[in-house]
């Protein structure tokens, strides 16, 4: 990481007008002096049915923001734009992989959502019920989310790449009553039958009463007439349903994310604080303009899709572009052709995608007119300075600022990022914490330091309110000495810019997908021939990190290419294809401390060719020789 400090800073005129800069410094200062007042002012930007009585009540680690305020998230994304010029503006512009197009104005989206809300009510969904959403990137995914919160239900969106088993686990943990899915989707020209996976997922679950199926691909699907209902059939009879009055602290959604144990955490977000934070940060970070066509490439199955495809942009009345398919279908210029065609002004994507585009070469983006672009965003993992510069030069023509945004599923909204008037950017740094955000680096002793653990030291409106059904894990995982521990390591330079180095716990980031090493290890150990497994993330030039698994087998088994293949398939079945190890190495024993803890750090050192750190606690030093030997053979 120290190299990145040597890079020159980049001054982008659109981020650097003097008048903006004075204004922004005043905003930072004001927010710093009175954080609560800053957030109270931001809260005025959304619509409340009943105003809040108290900005924050804080009983570490339990926050209540905008206490007793009443609002509805769907109302804020839709109804409040009706009767304004935004009603006729495009809310969603969609393109499918095969080139199909659909558009919905705010008025049309409002009507669709109101009617689907009525459908859900008629299916017996009540305030507080959970709805599972397993859909591709189609407008109905947005409709499903907004309809759920419109009637006070809590959605849990599960990324379409998760396997049946992963879907089942999430449905069960959430106790979801309704599952919303589609017949299928297209990816790289191939039909993927989501309905089949959904069917497998609910085979052995009791909570799902009805499955609403959207006809997307028109491919035939297996039909269970006691549970399955077509979306378009249900919508025929639907009336308009109004938005329920929700308390600021009523749950809005649960989103499962990986942690340091084998079991994913159901991160809970509530209505008021979340809506205030996502509305504010979308406006500040993307410096939104009336005629923006905004494209965040994240899937709605992840937090970026929740906050910056759906709630943040729609609450601000933006035109949101959605794309369903792959970046290289039919050719490697698909993104650039769509930017040209729809005149996209803001592009928000992940470093892994940028590095892939770099590998494909400049010719692809240079073949399209990208002059509509105004701002380029990055999210999900540290962006290396080379990728930052490539993005800046080749996609933004040295004109568009690259806003590197650091945040997490748990934070709900962007925490560290540059905003208009911010001043010079430094490739590889997410710059400063946003106004109202108290990001602090601390050392092992919990003292402020310039390098160490990234923490958030004061509550913020969109902070997670807990882990679903697991208050103890919430307290233990995140909170120490009144600070929220992010799990990331960071450094702060002399200008107060943050440089995030990545996870310091057993969470890895593969192509922007967050995975727990323990989650993958449990999947491997579950295979009948496996005795033990240790999973690490190793540097990968495109994916950021790739998964390497070290596996010891039961006595009767021997390692082989076939077994490696079977194990990879097994992980795909347990979690999803995106969690498959890139490499599996069979070893006699895992390196462990004398107390039996697997030494992943040592495995990482060997895998990345570093000098091996402290080995004094290692129980059996011969294990290291064995693993080193495997790498030499490789
Ligand atoms: C990493 C995604 C460096 C980080 C929004 C964090 C980043 C984890 C950045 C959260 C960034 C996200 N620079 N690292 N700009 N953005 N991360 O929950 O390690 O899927 O803890 O949320 O991604 O991943 P999650």
Short mmCIF file of N, CA, C and O in Angstrom, two decimals, residues 71-75 77-79 109-110 112-121 123-135 139-157 174 176-180 212 231 235 241-246 250-255 269 271 306 310-311:
data_model
loop_
_atom_site.label_atom_id
_atom_site.label_comp_id
_atom_site.label_asym_id
_atom_site.label_seq_id
_atom_site.Cartn_x
_atom_site.Cartn_y
_atom_site.Cartn_z
N UNK A 71 -42.99 7.53 8.25
CA UNK A 71 -42.73 7.71 6.81
C UNK A 71 -42.89 6.38 6.10
O UNK A 71 -43.17 5.36 6.73
N UNK A 72 -42.71 6.40 4.79
CA UNK A 72 -42.70 5.15 4.03
C UNK A 72 -41.64 5.29 2.92
O UNK A 72 -41.59 6.30 2.23
N UNK A 73 -40.81 4.28 2.79
CA UNK A 73 -39.71 4.35 1.82
C UNK A 73 -40.24 4.36 0.39
O UNK A 73 -39.74 5.10 -0.47
N UNK A 74 -41.26 3.55 0.11
CA UNK A 74 -41.83 3.49 -1.23
C UNK A 74 -42.48 4.83 -1.58
O UNK A 74 -42.34 5.34 -2.70
N UNK A 75 -43.14 5.42 -0.62
CA UNK A 75 -43.76 6.74 -0.81
C UNK A 75 -42.68 7.75 -1.20
O UNK A 75 -42.86 8.58 -2.09
N UNK A 77 -39.88 7.17 -2.65
CA UNK A 77 -39.32 6.92 -3.98
C UNK A 77 -40.32 7.20 -5.09
O UNK A 77 -39.92 7.37 -6.24
N UNK A 78 -41.61 7.19 -4.76
CA UNK A 78 -42.61 7.28 -5.82
C UNK A 78 -43.64 8.39 -5.60
O UNK A 78 -43.64 9.40 -6.31
N UNK A 79 -44.52 8.21 -4.63
CA UNK A 79 -45.68 9.10 -4.48
C UNK A 79 -45.30 10.58 -4.40
O UNK A 79 -45.99 11.43 -4.91
N UNK A 109 -44.17 3.58 -12.77
CA UNK A 109 -43.58 2.74 -11.71
C UNK A 109 -44.45 2.80 -10.46
O UNK A 109 -44.70 1.78 -9.80
N UNK A 110 -44.95 3.99 -10.18
CA UNK A 110 -45.85 4.15 -9.02
C UNK A 110 -47.08 3.24 -9.18
O UNK A 110 -47.49 2.54 -8.26
N UNK A 112 -47.45 0.54 -11.04
CA UNK A 112 -47.07 -0.88 -10.98
C UNK A 112 -46.84 -1.31 -9.52
O UNK A 112 -47.32 -2.35 -9.08
N UNK A 113 -46.14 -0.46 -8.79
CA UNK A 113 -45.82 -0.78 -7.39
C UNK A 113 -47.09 -0.79 -6.54
O UNK A 113 -47.30 -1.70 -5.73
N UNK A 114 -47.94 0.21 -6.74
CA UNK A 114 -49.19 0.25 -5.95
C UNK A 114 -50.03 -0.99 -6.20
O UNK A 114 -50.62 -1.53 -5.28
N UNK A 115 -50.05 -1.42 -7.45
CA UNK A 115 -50.89 -2.58 -7.78
C UNK A 115 -50.26 -3.87 -7.25
O UNK A 115 -50.95 -4.74 -6.74
N UNK A 116 -48.96 -3.96 -7.34
CA UNK A 116 -48.35 -5.19 -6.82
C UNK A 116 -48.44 -5.22 -5.28
O UNK A 116 -48.55 -6.29 -4.68
N UNK A 117 -48.45 -4.04 -4.68
CA UNK A 117 -48.64 -3.98 -3.22
C UNK A 117 -50.00 -4.55 -2.86
O UNK A 117 -50.15 -5.28 -1.88
N UNK A 118 -51.00 -4.22 -3.67
CA UNK A 118 -52.35 -4.74 -3.45
C UNK A 118 -52.34 -6.26 -3.59
O UNK A 118 -52.96 -6.98 -2.79
N UNK A 119 -51.62 -6.75 -4.59
CA UNK A 119 -51.50 -8.20 -4.79
C UNK A 119 -50.93 -8.86 -3.53
O UNK A 119 -51.46 -9.84 -3.02
N UNK A 120 -49.86 -8.28 -3.03
CA UNK A 120 -49.21 -8.87 -1.85
C UNK A 120 -50.15 -8.86 -0.65
O UNK A 120 -50.22 -9.83 0.11
N UNK A 121 -50.89 -7.77 -0.53
CA UNK A 121 -51.85 -7.70 0.59
C UNK A 121 -52.89 -8.81 0.47
O UNK A 121 -53.23 -9.48 1.44
N UNK A 123 -52.53 -11.54 -0.89
CA UNK A 123 -51.91 -12.85 -0.59
C UNK A 123 -51.69 -13.02 0.91
O UNK A 123 -51.09 -14.00 1.35
N UNK A 124 -52.14 -12.04 1.66
CA UNK A 124 -52.09 -12.18 3.12
C UNK A 124 -50.85 -11.58 3.77
O UNK A 124 -50.59 -11.85 4.95
N UNK A 125 -50.08 -10.80 3.02
CA UNK A 125 -48.86 -10.22 3.62
C UNK A 125 -49.25 -9.07 4.55
O UNK A 125 -50.03 -8.19 4.17
N UNK A 126 -48.73 -9.11 5.75
CA UNK A 126 -49.02 -8.08 6.75
C UNK A 126 -47.73 -7.34 7.10
O UNK A 126 -46.63 -7.82 6.83
N UNK A 127 -47.92 -6.19 7.74
CA UNK A 127 -46.79 -5.42 8.26
C UNK A 127 -45.84 -6.34 9.03
O UNK A 127 -46.30 -7.14 9.84
N UNK A 128 -44.57 -6.23 8.76
CA UNK A 128 -43.59 -7.03 9.52
C UNK A 128 -43.32 -8.41 8.93
O UNK A 128 -42.35 -9.06 9.31
N UNK A 129 -44.17 -8.88 7.98
CA UNK A 129 -43.90 -10.18 7.33
C UNK A 129 -42.67 -10.06 6.45
O UNK A 129 -42.38 -8.99 5.92
N UNK A 130 -41.97 -11.17 6.25
CA UNK A 130 -40.79 -11.16 5.39
C UNK A 130 -41.11 -11.70 3.99
O UNK A 130 -41.83 -12.69 3.86
N UNK A 131 -40.54 -11.03 2.99
CA UNK A 131 -40.71 -11.45 1.60
C UNK A 131 -39.33 -11.70 1.01
O UNK A 131 -38.45 -10.84 1.10
N UNK A 132 -39.14 -12.89 0.44
CA UNK A 132 -37.85 -13.20 -0.19
C UNK A 132 -37.94 -12.87 -1.68
O UNK A 132 -38.95 -13.18 -2.33
N UNK A 133 -36.91 -12.23 -2.19
CA UNK A 133 -36.90 -11.83 -3.61
C UNK A 133 -35.67 -12.47 -4.27
O UNK A 133 -34.54 -12.25 -3.82
N UNK A 134 -35.91 -13.27 -5.28
CA UNK A 134 -34.83 -13.98 -5.97
C UNK A 134 -35.04 -13.74 -7.46
O UNK A 134 -35.73 -14.50 -8.13
N UNK A 135 -34.51 -12.63 -7.93
CA UNK A 135 -34.82 -12.18 -9.28
C UNK A 135 -33.59 -11.72 -10.03
O UNK A 135 -32.60 -11.31 -9.41
N UNK A 139 -36.94 -4.78 -14.19
CA UNK A 139 -37.68 -3.76 -13.46
C UNK A 139 -38.51 -4.33 -12.31
O UNK A 139 -38.68 -3.70 -11.27
N UNK A 140 -39.02 -5.56 -12.48
CA UNK A 140 -39.85 -6.15 -11.43
C UNK A 140 -39.09 -6.36 -10.12
O UNK A 140 -39.70 -6.48 -9.06
N UNK A 141 -37.76 -6.43 -10.20
CA UNK A 141 -36.98 -6.57 -8.96
C UNK A 141 -37.18 -5.30 -8.12
O UNK A 141 -37.37 -5.35 -6.91
N UNK A 142 -37.14 -4.16 -8.80
CA UNK A 142 -37.35 -2.88 -8.12
C UNK A 142 -38.80 -2.79 -7.64
O UNK A 142 -39.08 -2.38 -6.51
N UNK A 143 -39.72 -3.22 -8.50
CA UNK A 143 -41.14 -3.20 -8.14
C UNK A 143 -41.37 -4.05 -6.88
O UNK A 143 -42.07 -3.63 -5.95
N UNK A 144 -40.76 -5.22 -6.85
CA UNK A 144 -40.96 -6.12 -5.70
C UNK A 144 -40.45 -5.48 -4.41
O UNK A 144 -41.12 -5.55 -3.38
N UNK A 145 -39.30 -4.85 -4.47
CA UNK A 145 -38.74 -4.23 -3.26
C UNK A 145 -39.63 -3.08 -2.79
O UNK A 145 -39.97 -2.98 -1.61
N UNK A 146 -40.01 -2.22 -3.73
CA UNK A 146 -40.81 -1.05 -3.33
C UNK A 146 -42.22 -1.44 -2.90
O UNK A 146 -42.84 -0.75 -2.08
N UNK A 147 -42.73 -2.55 -3.44
CA UNK A 147 -44.08 -2.98 -3.05
C UNK A 147 -44.03 -3.58 -1.64
O UNK A 147 -44.95 -3.40 -0.85
N UNK A 148 -42.96 -4.26 -1.37
CA UNK A 148 -42.81 -4.87 -0.06
C UNK A 148 -42.81 -3.78 1.02
O UNK A 148 -43.60 -3.82 1.97
N UNK A 149 -41.96 -2.79 0.86
CA UNK A 149 -41.89 -1.78 1.93
C UNK A 149 -43.12 -0.86 1.92
O UNK A 149 -43.44 -0.24 2.93
N UNK A 150 -43.81 -0.82 0.79
CA UNK A 150 -45.01 0.01 0.73
C UNK A 150 -46.08 -0.46 1.72
O UNK A 150 -46.80 0.31 2.31
N UNK A 151 -46.14 -1.79 1.89
CA UNK A 151 -47.17 -2.33 2.79
C UNK A 151 -46.57 -2.74 4.14
O UNK A 151 -47.20 -3.44 4.93
N UNK A 152 -45.34 -2.31 4.38
CA UNK A 152 -44.74 -2.56 5.69
C UNK A 152 -44.10 -3.92 5.84
O UNK A 152 -43.72 -4.31 6.94
N UNK A 153 -43.98 -4.66 4.72
CA UNK A 153 -43.28 -5.95 4.81
C UNK A 153 -41.78 -5.70 4.75
O UNK A 153 -41.34 -4.61 4.39
N UNK A 154 -41.02 -6.71 5.11
CA UNK A 154 -39.56 -6.59 5.16
C UNK A 154 -39.00 -7.47 4.06
O UNK A 154 -39.25 -8.67 4.05
N UNK A 155 -38.27 -6.87 3.11
CA UNK A 155 -37.77 -7.74 2.04
C UNK A 155 -36.38 -8.26 2.35
O UNK A 155 -35.60 -7.63 3.06
N UNK A 156 -36.12 -9.44 1.83
CA UNK A 156 -34.76 -9.94 1.84
C UNK A 156 -34.46 -10.39 0.42
O UNK A 156 -35.08 -11.30 -0.11
N UNK A 157 -33.57 -9.65 -0.23
CA UNK A 157 -33.25 -9.95 -1.62
C UNK A 157 -32.05 -10.90 -1.61
O UNK A 157 -31.08 -10.67 -0.90
N UNK A 174 -34.90 -15.96 7.66
CA UNK A 174 -35.80 -14.80 7.67
C UNK A 174 -37.25 -15.21 7.95
O UNK A 174 -38.08 -14.37 8.28
N UNK A 176 -39.37 -16.23 5.66
CA UNK A 176 -40.14 -15.52 4.61
C UNK A 176 -41.42 -16.27 4.25
O UNK A 176 -41.45 -17.50 4.22
N UNK A 177 -42.47 -15.49 3.99
CA UNK A 177 -43.80 -16.04 3.72
C UNK A 177 -44.04 -16.17 2.22
O UNK A 177 -44.72 -17.08 1.74
N UNK A 178 -43.49 -15.22 1.49
CA UNK A 178 -43.68 -15.17 0.04
C UNK A 178 -42.31 -15.18 -0.61
O UNK A 178 -41.38 -14.56 -0.12
N UNK A 179 -42.22 -15.89 -1.75
CA UNK A 179 -40.99 -15.84 -2.54
C UNK A 179 -41.35 -15.25 -3.91
O UNK A 179 -42.31 -15.71 -4.54
N UNK A 180 -40.60 -14.25 -4.32
CA UNK A 180 -40.85 -13.67 -5.65
C UNK A 180 -39.66 -14.03 -6.54
O UNK A 180 -38.51 -13.74 -6.21
N UNK A 212 -44.53 -16.12 -6.22
CA UNK A 212 -44.98 -15.28 -7.33
C UNK A 212 -43.91 -15.34 -8.40
O UNK A 212 -42.73 -15.06 -8.13
N UNK A 231 -47.18 -13.60 -11.85
CA UNK A 231 -47.24 -12.17 -11.55
C UNK A 231 -48.28 -11.47 -12.45
O UNK A 231 -49.15 -10.75 -11.98
N UNK A 235 -51.71 -9.48 -11.37
CA UNK A 235 -51.79 -8.02 -11.59
C UNK A 235 -53.07 -7.61 -12.31
O UNK A 235 -53.50 -6.46 -12.20
N UNK A 241 -52.79 0.27 -3.96
CA UNK A 241 -52.66 0.23 -2.49
C UNK A 241 -51.81 1.41 -2.05
O UNK A 241 -50.78 1.70 -2.65
N UNK A 242 -52.28 2.08 -1.00
CA UNK A 242 -51.52 3.24 -0.54
C UNK A 242 -50.37 2.81 0.37
O UNK A 242 -50.32 1.67 0.83
N UNK A 243 -49.48 3.75 0.61
CA UNK A 243 -48.29 3.45 1.41
C UNK A 243 -48.65 3.46 2.90
O UNK A 243 -49.28 4.39 3.38
N UNK A 244 -48.24 2.42 3.60
CA UNK A 244 -48.48 2.31 5.05
C UNK A 244 -47.64 3.33 5.80
O UNK A 244 -46.52 3.65 5.38
N UNK A 245 -48.17 3.76 6.91
CA UNK A 245 -47.39 4.66 7.75
C UNK A 245 -46.44 3.81 8.61
O UNK A 245 -46.89 3.01 9.42
N UNK A 246 -45.15 3.98 8.38
CA UNK A 246 -44.18 3.17 9.12
C UNK A 246 -43.42 4.03 10.11
O UNK A 246 -43.18 5.22 9.85
N UNK A 250 -39.02 1.11 12.11
CA UNK A 250 -39.53 -0.17 11.61
C UNK A 250 -38.53 -0.75 10.60
O UNK A 250 -37.95 -0.01 9.79
N UNK A 251 -38.39 -2.08 10.62
CA UNK A 251 -37.44 -2.71 9.69
C UNK A 251 -37.85 -2.48 8.24
O UNK A 251 -39.03 -2.62 7.89
N UNK A 252 -36.85 -2.17 7.43
CA UNK A 252 -37.10 -1.98 5.99
C UNK A 252 -36.68 -3.24 5.23
O UNK A 252 -37.40 -3.75 4.39
N UNK A 253 -35.48 -3.73 5.55
CA UNK A 253 -35.04 -4.96 4.89
C UNK A 253 -34.00 -5.70 5.72
O UNK A 253 -33.40 -5.13 6.64
N UNK A 254 -33.83 -6.97 5.34
CA UNK A 254 -32.75 -7.78 5.89
C UNK A 254 -31.90 -8.15 4.69
O UNK A 254 -32.43 -8.56 3.66
N UNK A 255 -30.61 -8.00 4.81
CA UNK A 255 -29.75 -8.41 3.71
C UNK A 255 -28.64 -9.28 4.28
O UNK A 255 -27.92 -8.87 5.20
N UNK A 269 -31.74 -3.30 8.39
CA UNK A 269 -31.81 -1.85 8.23
C UNK A 269 -33.24 -1.37 8.46
O UNK A 269 -34.19 -2.05 8.09
N UNK A 271 -36.20 2.02 8.51
CA UNK A 271 -36.72 2.88 7.45
C UNK A 271 -36.18 4.32 7.45
O UNK A 271 -35.66 4.79 6.45
N UNK A 306 -29.25 -2.16 -3.44
CA UNK A 306 -30.33 -1.63 -2.59
C UNK A 306 -30.24 -0.10 -2.50
O UNK A 306 -31.19 0.62 -2.78
N UNK A 310 -31.73 1.38 -6.15
CA UNK A 310 -33.14 1.57 -5.83
C UNK A 310 -33.38 2.80 -4.93
O UNK A 310 -33.80 3.86 -5.42
N UNK A 311 -33.12 2.68 -3.64
CA UNK A 311 -33.63 3.69 -2.71
C UNK A 311 -33.03 5.09 -2.87
O UNK A 311 -33.77 6.07 -2.89
#
